[in-house]
Tab-separated table of C-alpha atoms in Angstrom:
chain	number	residue	atom	x	y	z
A	1	MET	CA	40.825	32.679	7.626
A	2	ILE	CA	42.653	29.376	8.625
A	3	HIS	CA	40.537	27.426	5.960
A	4	ARG	CA	41.561	30.651	3.185
A	5	LEU	CA	45.221	29.678	4.176
A	6	GLN	CA	44.729	26.301	3.844
A	7	ARG	CA	43.363	26.604	0.552
A	8	VAL	CA	46.465	28.838	-0.501
A	9	LEU	CA	48.963	26.341	0.538
A	10	ARG	CA	46.764	23.160	-0.977
A	11	CYS	CA	47.166	25.237	-4.120
A	12	HIS	CA	50.810	25.331	-4.001
A	13	PRO	CA	52.957	22.559	-2.697
A	14	ARG	CA	55.861	23.205	-4.073
A	15	THR	CA	56.094	26.172	-1.894
A	16	VAL	CA	54.679	24.310	1.424
A	17	ASP	CA	57.623	21.818	0.759
A	18	LEU	CA	60.423	24.331	0.402
A	19	ILE	CA	59.213	26.359	3.584
A	20	LEU	CA	59.490	22.800	5.428
A	21	ALA	CA	62.872	21.695	4.331
A	22	ALA	CA	64.052	25.529	5.307
A	23	ALA	CA	62.249	25.301	8.878
A	24	LEU	CA	63.417	21.954	9.206
A	25	LEU	CA	67.326	22.833	8.067
A	26	ALA	CA	67.214	25.168	11.022
A	27	CYS	CA	66.464	23.493	13.372
A	28	ALA	CA	69.331	21.243	12.692
A	29	PHE	CA	72.121	24.016	14.050
A	30	PRO	CA	70.581	23.622	17.546
A	31	GLY	CA	70.297	19.961	17.212
A	32	SER	CA	73.818	19.547	15.974
A	33	VAL	CA	75.579	21.410	19.578
A	34	LEU	CA	72.762	19.412	21.582
A	35	THR	CA	74.295	17.456	24.093
A	36	ILE	CA	73.824	15.812	27.635
A	37	PRO	CA	73.731	16.985	31.018
A	38	GLY	CA	77.651	17.135	32.035
A	39	ARG	CA	79.326	15.708	28.729
A	40	ASP	CA	80.415	18.075	26.294
A	41	LEU	CA	80.261	18.290	22.132
A	42	GLU	CA	82.801	15.570	20.818
A	43	VAL	CA	82.120	16.075	17.384
A	44	PRO	CA	82.102	19.688	15.790
A	45	TRP	CA	78.474	20.904	14.992
A	46	TRP	CA	79.016	21.358	10.999
A	47	PRO	CA	79.142	17.340	9.717
A	48	GLY	CA	75.672	17.500	11.447
A	49	VAL	CA	74.335	20.568	10.008
A	50	LEU	CA	75.357	19.125	6.075
A	51	VAL	CA	73.829	16.007	6.770
A	52	SER	CA	70.151	17.505	7.532
A	53	GLY	CA	70.365	19.905	5.021
A	54	LEU	CA	70.722	17.176	2.413
A	55	SER	CA	68.067	15.379	4.215
A	56	SER	CA	65.796	18.507	4.584
A	57	LEU	CA	66.575	18.847	0.684
A	58	ALA	CA	65.442	15.702	0.163
A	59	LEU	CA	61.641	16.290	1.277
A	60	LEU	CA	61.238	17.932	-1.823
A	61	TRP	CA	59.965	15.132	-3.148
A	62	ARG	CA	58.222	13.074	-0.621
A	63	ARG	CA	55.262	13.208	-2.719
A	64	THR	CA	56.025	11.838	-5.931
A	65	LEU	CA	58.582	9.228	-3.888
A	66	PRO	CA	57.842	8.698	-0.613
A	67	ARG	CA	59.415	5.343	-0.696
A	68	THR	CA	62.677	6.742	-1.882
A	69	THR	CA	62.663	9.972	0.254
A	70	VAL	CA	61.657	7.551	3.651
A	71	VAL	CA	65.631	5.779	2.728
A	72	VAL	CA	67.106	8.612	1.959
A	73	THR	CA	66.095	10.478	5.198
A	74	LEU	CA	66.908	7.154	7.008
A	75	CYS	CA	70.173	6.918	5.449
A	76	CYS	CA	70.986	10.613	6.779
A	77	ALA	CA	69.563	9.999	10.327
A	78	MET	CA	71.478	7.150	10.741
A	79	ALA	CA	74.755	9.147	9.559
A	80	VAL	CA	73.880	12.084	12.079
A	81	ALA	CA	73.615	8.635	14.804
A	82	ALA	CA	76.946	7.705	13.424
A	83	LEU	CA	78.951	10.512	13.572
A	84	GLY	CA	77.649	10.900	17.596
A	85	TYR	CA	74.936	13.251	17.862
A	86	VAL	CA	72.294	13.219	19.967
A	87	VAL	CA	69.224	11.565	18.096
A	88	THR	CA	66.481	14.226	18.618
A	89	VAL	CA	63.643	15.560	16.734
A	90	LEU	CA	65.868	18.577	15.367
A	91	VAL	CA	68.051	16.254	13.891
A	92	ILE	CA	65.508	13.496	12.258
A	93	GLY	CA	62.907	15.881	11.932
A	94	PRO	CA	63.143	15.233	7.872
A	95	LEU	CA	62.387	11.153	8.761
A	96	MET	CA	60.088	12.124	10.751
A	97	VAL	CA	58.128	14.138	8.028
A	98	ALA	CA	59.152	11.472	5.290
A	99	LEU	CA	57.352	8.653	7.342
A	100	TYR	CA	54.013	10.559	8.345
A	101	THR	CA	53.808	11.320	4.164
A	102	LEU	CA	54.496	7.544	3.617
A	103	ALA	CA	51.789	6.505	5.849
A	104	LEU	CA	49.467	9.377	4.594
A	105	ARG	CA	49.916	8.078	0.948
A	106	SER	CA	50.205	4.349	1.260
A	107	GLU	CA	48.703	1.338	2.861
A	108	ARG	CA	49.049	0.581	6.373
A	109	THR	CA	51.313	-2.295	6.138
A	110	THR	CA	53.555	-0.272	3.853
A	111	ALA	CA	53.877	2.518	6.749
A	112	ASN	CA	54.383	-0.107	9.363
A	113	LEU	CA	56.975	-1.823	7.584
A	114	PHE	CA	59.231	1.206	6.631
A	115	THR	CA	59.063	2.332	10.359
A	116	ALA	CA	59.768	-0.872	11.674
A	117	PHE	CA	63.045	-1.292	9.941
A	118	GLY	CA	63.642	2.384	10.374
A	119	ILE	CA	63.869	1.659	13.787
A	120	THR	CA	65.453	-1.104	13.733
A	121	LEU	CA	68.259	0.535	11.809
A	122	LEU	CA	68.632	3.693	13.578
A	123	VAL	CA	68.628	2.184	17.037
A	124	GLY	CA	71.148	-0.689	15.715
A	125	THR	CA	73.062	2.441	14.987
A	126	ALA	CA	73.410	4.228	17.545
A	127	VAL	CA	73.505	1.813	20.148
A	128	ILE	CA	76.472	0.040	17.895
A	129	VAL	CA	78.815	3.216	16.798
A	130	GLY	CA	76.595	5.694	18.593
A	131	SER	CA	78.348	7.979	20.756
A	132	ASP	CA	79.220	6.254	24.035
A	133	SER	CA	77.906	9.169	25.887
A	134	GLU	CA	74.473	9.171	25.506
A	135	PRO	CA	72.125	6.643	28.130
A	136	LEU	CA	71.454	3.494	26.379
A	137	ILE	CA	67.909	4.205	27.507
A	138	LEU	CA	67.347	7.228	25.426
A	139	LYS	CA	69.684	4.879	22.461
A	140	LEU	CA	66.648	2.551	22.359
A	141	LEU	CA	63.592	4.597	23.424
A	142	GLY	CA	63.903	7.810	21.720
A	143	PRO	CA	64.477	6.872	17.829
A	144	ALA	CA	61.861	4.313	18.403
A	145	PHE	CA	58.837	6.867	19.960
A	146	TRP	CA	60.063	9.784	17.227
A	147	LEU	CA	59.493	7.346	14.291
A	148	LEU	CA	56.284	5.590	15.597
A	149	LEU	CA	54.817	9.482	16.138
A	150	PRO	CA	54.580	10.373	12.588
A	151	THR	CA	53.742	7.236	11.543
A	152	SER	CA	50.408	6.750	13.976
A	153	LEU	CA	49.914	10.313	12.903
A	154	GLY	CA	49.992	9.956	9.223
A	155	THR	CA	47.813	6.664	9.368
A	156	THR	CA	45.419	8.309	11.418
A	157	THR	CA	44.988	11.523	9.054
A	158	ARG	CA	44.786	8.956	5.636
A	159	LEU	CA	41.449	6.749	7.790
A	160	ARG	CA	39.929	9.751	8.693
A	161	ALA	CA	39.766	11.202	5.191
A	162	ALA	CA	38.887	7.840	3.545
A	163	TYR	CA	36.115	7.828	6.110
A	164	LEU	CA	34.914	11.596	5.479
A	165	GLU	CA	34.854	10.379	1.426
A	166	ALA	CA	33.405	7.086	1.797
A	167	VAL	CA	30.193	9.733	4.042
A	168	GLN	CA	30.155	12.079	1.268
A	169	ALA	CA	30.489	8.835	-1.409
A	170	ARG	CA	27.525	7.890	1.056
A	171	ALA	CA	25.527	10.848	1.050
A	172	GLU	CA	25.858	11.365	-2.727
A	173	HIS	CA	24.609	8.253	-3.282
A	174	ALA	CA	21.526	8.809	-1.333
A	175	GLU	CA	20.668	12.029	-2.816
A	176	ARG	CA	20.923	10.652	-6.557
A	177	THR	CA	18.789	7.185	-5.235
A	178	ARG	CA	16.466	10.085	-3.999
A	179	GLU	CA	15.853	11.673	-7.178
A	180	GLN	CA	15.565	8.486	-9.534
A	181	GLU	CA	13.368	7.472	-6.766
A	182	ALA	CA	11.327	10.569	-6.996
A	183	ARG	CA	11.693	10.440	-10.919
A	184	HIS	CA	10.309	6.496	-10.530
A	185	ARG	CA	7.248	7.427	-8.851
A	186	VAL	CA	6.295	10.977	-11.502
A	187	THR	CA	6.563	8.471	-14.031
A	188	GLU	CA	4.854	5.978	-12.136
A	189	GLU	CA	1.872	8.249	-11.927
A	190	ARG	CA	1.678	9.875	-15.196
A	191	MET	CA	1.413	6.213	-16.502
A	192	ARG	CA	-1.440	5.593	-14.101
A	193	ILE	CA	-2.952	8.394	-14.482
A	194	ALA	CA	-2.320	7.636	-18.197
A	195	ARG	CA	-3.877	4.172	-18.310
A	196	ASP	CA	-7.205	5.720	-16.164
A	197	LEU	CA	-7.490	8.832	-18.630
A	198	HIS	CA	-7.754	6.577	-21.833
A	199	ASP	CA	-9.920	3.996	-20.343
A	200	VAL	CA	-12.655	6.662	-19.275
A	201	VAL	CA	-12.012	8.314	-22.883
A	202	ALA	CA	-12.177	5.263	-24.680
A	203	HIS	CA	-15.332	3.626	-23.085
A	204	HIS	CA	-17.424	6.483	-22.829
A	205	LEU	CA	-16.391	8.436	-26.468
A	206	VAL	CA	-16.998	5.101	-28.067
A	207	LEU	CA	-20.209	4.331	-26.328
A	208	ALA	CA	-21.427	8.236	-27.304
A	209	ASN	CA	-20.207	7.672	-30.382
A	210	LEU	CA	-22.385	4.859	-31.311
A	211	GLN	CA	-25.308	6.442	-29.636
A	212	ALA	CA	-25.148	9.743	-31.640
A	213	GLY	CA	-24.800	8.123	-34.861
A	214	THR	CA	-28.205	5.424	-33.797
A	215	VAL	CA	-29.731	8.590	-33.321
A	216	VAL	CA	-28.691	10.230	-36.975
A	217	ARG	CA	-30.152	7.466	-38.104
A	218	LEU	CA	-33.387	6.075	-36.251
A	219	MET	CA	-34.695	10.243	-35.964
A	220	ARG	CA	-36.918	10.243	-39.303
A	221	SER	CA	-38.153	6.662	-38.989
A	222	ARG	CA	-38.284	5.769	-35.179
A	223	PRO	CA	-38.168	9.036	-33.434
A	224	GLU	CA	-39.260	7.429	-30.159
A	225	GLU	CA	-36.276	5.253	-30.070
A	226	ALA	CA	-34.238	7.934	-30.886
A	227	GLU	CA	-35.277	10.356	-28.313
A	228	ARG	CA	-34.131	7.214	-25.744
A	229	ILE	CA	-31.166	6.583	-26.981
A	230	ALA	CA	-30.625	10.728	-27.053
A	231	GLY	CA	-31.085	10.528	-23.365
A	232	GLU	CA	-29.397	7.388	-22.686
A	233	LEU	CA	-26.255	9.672	-24.442
A	234	ALA	CA	-27.027	12.159	-22.172
A	235	GLY	CA	-26.138	9.546	-19.567
A	236	THR	CA	-23.317	8.283	-20.919
A	237	THR	CA	-21.651	11.548	-21.169
A	238	LEU	CA	-22.920	12.532	-17.475
A	239	SER	CA	-20.873	9.417	-16.608
A	240	ALA	CA	-17.659	10.576	-18.638
A	241	VAL	CA	-17.347	13.946	-17.153
A	242	ARG	CA	-17.823	12.481	-13.193
A	243	GLU	CA	-15.183	9.546	-14.274
A	244	LEU	CA	-12.832	12.617	-15.727
A	245	LYS	CA	-13.203	15.316	-13.201
A	246	ALA	CA	-12.189	12.192	-10.575
A	247	THR	CA	-9.362	11.331	-12.312
A	248	VAL	CA	-7.917	14.898	-13.472
A	249	GLY	CA	-8.629	15.586	-9.635
A	250	LEU	CA	-5.632	13.443	-8.786
A	251	LEU	CA	-3.469	16.112	-10.647
A	252	ARG	CA	-3.960	18.728	-8.073
A	253	HIS	CA	-3.754	16.755	-5.231
A	254	ALA	CA	-0.349	18.356	-2.920
A	255	ASP	CA	0.769	14.901	-1.768
A	256	ASP	CA	1.324	11.922	-3.084
A	257	SER	CA	-1.730	9.772	-2.331
A	258	GLU	CA	-3.289	7.473	-4.529
A	259	THR	CA	-6.882	7.790	-3.299
A	260	PRO	CA	-9.215	9.191	-5.769
A	261	SER	CA	-11.225	12.127	-4.850
A	262	GLY	CA	-14.565	9.799	-5.079
A	263	PRO	CA	-15.059	6.184	-5.020
A	264	ALA	CA	-13.066	3.530	-7.444
A	265	PRO	CA	-15.397	1.578	-9.340
A	266	GLY	CA	-14.862	-2.296	-8.927
A	267	LEU	CA	-16.346	-5.287	-10.068
A	268	ASP	CA	-19.819	-4.998	-8.262
A	269	ARG	CA	-20.442	-2.637	-11.061
A	270	LEU	CA	-19.786	-4.730	-13.708
A	271	ALA	CA	-23.033	-5.280	-13.873
A	272	GLU	CA	-23.786	-1.475	-14.952
A	273	LEU	CA	-20.677	-1.457	-17.039
A	274	ALA	CA	-22.118	-4.280	-19.127
A	275	ALA	CA	-25.277	-2.824	-19.465
A	276	SER	CA	-23.659	0.312	-20.799
A	277	PHE	CA	-22.706	-1.188	-23.528
A	278	GLU	CA	-26.304	-2.160	-24.858
A	279	PRO	CA	-26.951	1.189	-26.780
A	280	ALA	CA	-23.847	0.466	-28.868
A	281	GLY	CA	-25.745	-2.706	-29.925
A	282	LEU	CA	-23.185	-5.153	-27.773
A	283	VAL	CA	-24.958	-7.584	-25.411
A	284	VAL	CA	-22.254	-8.602	-22.782
A	285	SER	CA	-23.268	-11.713	-20.798
A	286	VAL	CA	-21.412	-12.379	-17.227
A	287	SER	CA	-21.018	-15.602	-15.627
A	288	THR	CA	-19.153	-16.321	-12.630
A	289	GLU	CA	-17.315	-19.517	-11.567
A	290	GLY	CA	-16.109	-20.636	-7.865
A	291	ARG	CA	-17.319	-18.532	-4.595
A	292	PRO	CA	-16.707	-14.809	-4.723
A	293	GLN	CA	-14.416	-13.689	-2.374
A	294	PRO	CA	-13.304	-9.759	-1.336
A	295	LEU	CA	-10.513	-8.108	-3.735
A	296	SER	CA	-8.049	-5.193	-2.521
A	297	ALA	CA	-9.178	-1.829	-3.701
A	298	GLY	CA	-6.244	-1.783	-6.160
A	299	THR	CA	-7.324	-5.097	-7.572
A	300	ASP	CA	-11.047	-4.633	-7.916
A	301	LEU	CA	-10.326	-1.002	-10.023
A	302	THR	CA	-7.466	-3.314	-12.143
A	303	ALA	CA	-10.108	-6.072	-12.879
A	304	TYR	CA	-12.784	-3.255	-13.524
A	305	ARG	CA	-11.003	-1.628	-15.932
A	306	ILE	CA	-9.337	-4.397	-17.719
A	307	VAL	CA	-13.054	-5.978	-18.318
A	308	GLN	CA	-14.455	-2.108	-19.638
A	309	GLU	CA	-11.057	-2.303	-22.152
A	310	ALA	CA	-11.597	-5.455	-23.440
A	311	LEU	CA	-15.158	-4.729	-23.978
A	312	THR	CA	-14.418	-1.131	-25.810
A	313	ASN	CA	-12.187	-3.100	-28.039
A	314	VAL	CA	-14.580	-5.389	-28.806
A	315	THR	CA	-17.021	-2.431	-29.633
A	316	LYS	CA	-15.014	-0.725	-31.802
A	317	HIS	CA	-12.957	-3.313	-33.738
A	318	ALA	CA	-14.849	-6.747	-33.259
A	319	GLY	CA	-17.831	-5.930	-35.523
A	320	THR	CA	-20.190	-8.255	-33.793
A	321	GLY	CA	-22.875	-8.058	-30.984
A	322	SER	CA	-22.121	-10.186	-28.529
A	323	ALA	CA	-19.301	-10.533	-25.407
A	324	GLU	CA	-19.014	-13.064	-22.903
A	325	VAL	CA	-17.245	-12.165	-19.599
A	326	ARG	CA	-16.134	-15.141	-17.388
A	327	LEU	CA	-15.359	-14.801	-13.477
A	328	SER	CA	-13.269	-17.310	-12.024
A	329	TYR	CA	-12.274	-17.807	-8.461
A	330	SER	CA	-9.849	-19.836	-6.925
A	331	HIS	CA	-8.206	-20.068	-3.651
A	332	ASP	CA	-5.505	-17.424	-4.256
A	333	ARG	CA	-6.607	-15.807	-7.851
A	334	LEU	CA	-9.118	-14.335	-9.731
A	335	GLY	CA	-9.228	-15.166	-13.496
A	336	ILE	CA	-10.792	-12.976	-15.712
A	337	THR	CA	-11.594	-13.839	-19.534
A	338	VAL	CA	-13.195	-11.665	-21.796
A	339	THR	CA	-14.193	-13.339	-25.522
A	340	ASP	CA	-16.096	-12.114	-28.836
A	341	ARG	CA	-16.902	-14.059	-31.602
A	342	GLY	CA	-16.186	-11.297	-34.084
A	343	GLY	CA	-14.342	-10.879	-37.046
A	344	THR	CA	-10.353	-10.031	-37.508
A	345	ALA	CA	-9.456	-7.146	-36.151
A	346	PRO	CA	-7.065	-5.020	-38.123
A	347	PRO	CA	-3.448	-5.648	-37.795
A	348	SER	CA	-3.126	-1.744	-36.196
A	349	SER	CA	-5.903	-1.673	-34.111
A	350	PRO	CA	-5.591	-2.051	-30.032
A	351	ALA	CA	-6.592	-5.295	-30.097
A	352	THR	CA	-4.123	-7.223	-31.648
A	353	GLY	CA	-1.752	-5.293	-29.194
A	354	GLY	CA	-0.485	-2.291	-31.451
A	355	GLY	CA	-2.519	0.353	-29.667
A	356	TYR	CA	-2.208	1.704	-26.357
A	357	GLY	CA	-5.641	-1.004	-25.189
A	358	VAL	CA	-4.154	-3.848	-24.684
A	359	ILE	CA	-0.289	-2.257	-23.742
A	360	GLY	CA	-2.470	-0.773	-20.708
A	361	MET	CA	-4.380	-3.607	-19.762
A	362	ARG	CA	-1.080	-5.954	-19.442
A	363	GLU	CA	0.589	-2.695	-17.338
A	364	ARG	CA	-2.636	-3.289	-15.473
A	365	ALA	CA	-2.057	-6.223	-14.561
A	366	LEU	CA	1.070	-6.258	-14.056
A	367	SER	CA	1.242	-3.467	-11.571
A	368	ALA	CA	-1.005	-5.698	-9.209
A	369	GLY	CA	1.065	-8.456	-9.237
A	370	GLY	CA	-0.761	-11.041	-12.028
A	371	ARG	CA	-0.591	-11.209	-15.536
A	372	LEU	CA	-2.609	-10.936	-19.057
A	373	ARG	CA	-2.800	-12.351	-22.455
A	374	ALA	CA	-4.348	-11.244	-25.479
A	375	GLY	CA	-4.616	-12.430	-28.817
A	376	HIS	CA	-6.969	-14.086	-31.719
A	377	ARG	CA	-9.027	-17.501	-30.954
A	378	PRO	CA	-8.414	-20.083	-33.265
A	379	GLU	CA	-12.186	-20.644	-33.454
A	380	GLY	CA	-12.746	-16.752	-34.867
A	381	GLY	CA	-12.785	-14.144	-32.214
A	382	PHE	CA	-10.564	-12.321	-29.861
A	383	GLU	CA	-9.945	-13.245	-26.345
A	384	VAL	CA	-8.062	-11.428	-23.154
A	385	VAL	CA	-7.325	-13.449	-20.040
A	386	THR	CA	-6.341	-11.969	-17.154
A	387	GLU	CA	-5.151	-13.536	-13.711
A	388	LEU	CA	-4.943	-10.933	-10.785
A	389	PRO	CA	-4.216	-12.626	-6.767
A	390	LEU	CA	-6.378	-12.210	-4.492
A	391	LEU	CA	-4.186	-11.295	-1.712
A	392	PRO	CA	-2.375	-8.021	-2.381
A	393	ARG	CA	1.079	-8.324	-3.137
A	394	SER	CA	4.357	-6.458	-2.009
A	395	PRO	CA	6.501	-3.758	-3.913
A	396	ALA	CA	9.161	-6.454	-4.291
A	397	HIS	CA	6.954	-9.431	-5.702
A	398	THR	CA	5.670	-6.887	-8.481
A	399	GLN	CA	9.220	-6.102	-9.334
A	400	ASN	CA	10.086	-9.866	-9.601
A	401	VAL	CA	7.555	-9.898	-12.270
A	402	LEU	CA	8.112	-7.031	-13.937
A	403	ALA	CA	11.364	-8.135	-14.660
């Protein structure tokens, strides 16, 4: 009920001001006849009511002209004090309301300045030309107390409203940040799964396509060789199914864990990866420089996928029968170089950066805190050079690299 009444009053501010002015005008009648005990009223009551009515009427502009309203009500309060009335809350109520509004709608310095001037002028008027029957202590302390009270209340209310607004703004900002972070994590997860699917599908389907074509060509002239390659084709498709199952299984996880459902491939399977290209007619040589060092799980998987995608691109585009993979270990980084001596790839092929192959490899390297460069060699063929950190990188470092 109270909240509903507050909403109604906020929707009708002019009505609130009219009711407030009428109430203060009604208080002016007893205020104009109030005297010190044992003293008679020295002035008639009606001038005080008239001045208080003018002061109350000025409150109709307190929301739009708060400073002007304070000046008008202060002049009326000084007139009441000069006429000889006792300065009480009943006769200076409009000035108190005006100061409260000013403190509510202005900075603290402005409100304090107007209040200080108001106290000085009102107390000075009461002391110099006011009634002699009123004790000096009341002339000094009464106006000061009644004018400081609304200013303090208005400032406190304004600061509390500003605090609540700031708290709400921070809460809304935190909510937007959480939503953006959630969308960012979903996008990163989609990109990661897309890269995995691309690597798995491209690698195995290219090998399967080449093996199937070889089987067709050798089926009549060399049936034994065709039968052997057909068996390898079955192994290739079975391996593709296993990796696809492991990758797609991530989509069924209820949490955001990036832990795969099976063991992730790494450089320890590099020899097996190189051998898998032999049925497709690609001989891959692997060499290592420096002392091999252990890698984090993410870096190990990243290195494996980059080599896999680079060799797949060689099979599809290079038109050569050999490729070289060189691993170079230093004290804090792992260098990976995949080269071939094939012909020039078509401009729109992934090998030149026009497809998703190089894009995916570069994204993998950046996500691990490294970098990747791919391009044609002056002496012919294509080269993919990657540098990956041996130690895990923090998210802040990854963001700096991406920037």
